[in-house]
Amino acid sequence: MGMRLVLTINGATHDVDPPPSASLLSVLRDDLGLTGTRFGCGSGQCGSCYVIADGRAVASCLMPARRAAERDITTIEGLARGDVLHPVQEAFIAEDAMQCGYCTSGMIISAAALLARDAAPDEAAIRDALAGNLCRCGVYGRAIRAVQRAAGTRGVAGGSPPAMRTRDVAGGSPPAMNKAAKTRGVAGGSPPAMEKGSPPAMEK
């Protein structure tokens, strides 16, 4: 038997009736068709399923749908304004910061949450924000450059960076997560095998 929930996703409300054990990830993909949020490890270790919940980048595979009803959720589909991409999305394209693309939406979510909180993060802050996003293809160096480009700090020595265009999304580093979660029939096939733990060292 399902439960009636009203979720606020990307500024719009949605009435859903998922099973009591449903995760936010399964509702996004299976009920709302928002498949930009990817299923990865299912245990909050890879970052593929990150969304912004009340300003924080979180693993949607670990968040029960009933808890999401209390939050304002932004997915990768909600970062752009119509046909105008979010600065982080534009920067990832400009820096070619993707390869297979499976982890890209989660990385962009983490970066957008960071920049909404800190418009001019240093490289250490960027690395910290992306530390929860595993990339088997190893695009970490390009991803860091993309975040710097979006912030306007790439190649800038001192001084304030130019103002950036952002959606009304605040955030920071994702909270610690260690609770396993189940997901319902997730479309899109199985992701590449991923090792748990910290991602490889990032290239500068």
C-alpha atoms as one frame of an Amber mdcrd trajectory, in Angstrom:
protein
   0.000   0.000   0.000   1.388   3.386  -0.992   1.434   6.690   0.812   0.285
  10.025  -0.517   3.059  12.609  -0.633   3.431  16.085  -2.029   7.000  16.725
  -3.180   8.467  20.076  -4.198  10.841  19.321  -7.060  12.501  22.057  -9.106
   9.981  24.594  -7.881   6.910  22.526  -8.821   4.723  20.363  -6.580   4.016
  16.734  -7.399   1.479  14.381  -5.856   2.934  10.880  -5.668   1.878   7.596
  -4.104   5.056   5.529  -3.623   5.517   2.494  -1.360   6.424   3.395   2.249
  10.012   2.220   1.729  10.571   4.190  -1.496  13.666   6.367  -1.782  13.626
   9.819  -3.297  15.762   8.449  -6.141  13.186   5.851  -7.108  10.374   8.406
  -7.027  12.343  10.848  -9.177  13.148   8.245 -11.803  10.186   5.868 -11.719
   7.297   8.181 -10.853   8.360  11.584 -12.160  10.564  10.591 -15.096  13.469
  12.757 -13.902  16.173  10.360 -15.056  19.034  12.857 -14.976  19.552  11.747
 -11.374  21.411   8.457 -11.809  21.428   5.224  -9.848  24.997   4.266  -8.986
  25.986   2.272  -5.925  22.716   2.469  -3.997  24.546   3.174  -0.740  25.454
   6.855  -0.930  29.096   6.252  -1.819  29.404   7.306  -5.476  27.548  10.612
  -5.862  25.702   9.694  -9.068  22.313  10.270  -7.437  23.039  13.611  -5.775
  20.303  16.215  -5.621  20.141  19.491  -3.715  17.826  19.275  -0.702  17.310
  22.551   1.161  20.635  23.769  -0.146  22.736  20.671   0.568  23.996  18.128
  -1.942  22.657  14.772  -0.706  22.410  11.200  -1.963  18.831  10.660  -3.086
  19.266   6.886  -2.891  19.497   7.237   0.897  16.735   9.773   1.425  13.301
   8.240   2.053  10.647   9.843  -0.122   8.637  10.724   2.988  11.555  12.839
   4.261  11.904  14.519   0.885   8.333  15.791   1.286   9.695  18.129   3.969
  12.440  19.548   1.714  12.835  21.758  -1.320  14.497  19.502  -3.897  16.495
  20.547  -6.959  17.614  17.963  -9.500  19.952  18.366 -12.455  16.895  19.149
 -14.607  16.087  22.127 -12.396  19.410  23.966 -12.606  18.831  25.567 -15.986
  16.401  28.432 -16.538  14.527  27.451 -19.657  17.093  27.216 -22.432  19.764
  29.023 -20.381  22.110  26.582 -18.707  23.421  27.014 -15.186  26.987  28.426
 -15.200  28.322  25.096 -13.931  26.643  23.234 -16.787  28.100  25.702 -19.284
  31.540  25.346 -17.726  31.479  21.549 -17.782  30.738  21.707 -21.509  33.437
  24.316 -22.142  36.064  22.301 -20.237  34.879  18.971 -21.701  34.612  17.762
 -18.110  32.884  14.499 -18.914  33.597  11.257 -20.677  31.001   8.513 -20.345
  28.816  11.082 -18.562  27.343   8.775 -15.938  28.699  10.738 -12.959  28.356
  14.172 -14.552  24.947  15.167 -13.201  26.020  14.375  -9.642  29.249  16.357
 -10.032  27.364  19.350 -11.389  24.924  19.188  -8.470  27.804  19.133  -5.971
  29.495  22.063  -7.716  26.294  24.123  -7.950  25.636  23.651  -4.249  29.196
  24.711  -3.443  29.118  27.850  -5.590  25.769  28.938  -4.200  27.363  28.917
  -0.755  30.839  30.156  -1.752  31.029  32.100  -5.004  34.833  32.008  -5.087
  36.024  28.717  -3.593  39.698  27.855  -3.648  40.904  24.618  -5.186  40.911
  22.810  -1.848  37.244  23.678  -1.311  36.388  22.466  -4.816  38.208  19.186
  -4.268  36.397  18.732  -0.966  33.003  19.409  -2.569  33.653  16.877  -5.349
  35.218  14.249  -3.078  31.938  12.338  -2.815  31.594  12.045  -6.596  33.368
   9.012  -8.029  34.354   9.120 -11.699  35.642   5.922 -13.258  36.799   7.858
 -16.322  38.998  10.131 -14.188  37.896  13.597 -15.305  38.617  15.154 -11.923
  41.152  17.660 -13.248  38.771  18.952 -15.898  35.917  19.032 -13.386  37.966
  21.219 -11.041  38.797  23.575 -13.919  35.107  23.699 -14.848  34.118  24.757
 -11.335  36.849  27.400 -11.370  35.552  28.649 -14.728  31.989  28.826 -13.421
  33.196  30.781 -10.388  35.319  33.075 -12.538  38.422  32.199 -10.523  40.375
  30.275 -13.131  43.595  32.143 -13.729  42.606  34.882 -11.279  45.244  35.835
  -8.709  43.662  37.733  -5.863  40.742  40.099  -6.009  37.084  39.279  -6.233
  35.837  37.114  -9.093  33.141  38.391 -11.428  29.576  37.914 -10.303  28.150
  34.580 -11.385  24.640  33.729 -12.432  23.091  31.187 -10.082  19.726  29.762
  -9.280  18.467  30.275  -5.749  20.326  27.243  -4.460  22.410  27.308  -1.308
  24.508  24.400  -0.209  27.674  22.839   0.957  29.313  19.499   1.364  26.996
  16.488   1.580  26.404  15.106   5.070  27.997  11.840   6.131  25.911   8.911
   4.944  26.233   5.297   5.899  22.739   3.882   5.695  22.035   1.459   2.859
  18.894   2.073   0.816  16.755   0.053  -1.558  15.595   1.370  -4.912  12.722
   0.295  -7.078  13.101  -0.778 -10.704  15.511   1.845 -11.960  15.665   2.305
 -15.699  18.820   3.037 -17.590  20.886  -0.108 -17.130  23.628  -0.874 -14.669
  26.390   1.681 -14.112  30.056   0.748 -14.371  31.481  -1.066 -11.373  32.669
   1.398  -8.770  34.991   0.901  -5.851  33.954   2.385  -2.537  36.139   4.842
  -0.714  37.884   8.023  -1.718  38.248   8.844  -5.428  41.664   8.716  -7.080
  43.962  11.689  -6.699  42.823  14.534  -8.881  45.049  16.040 -11.527  45.665
  19.735 -11.427
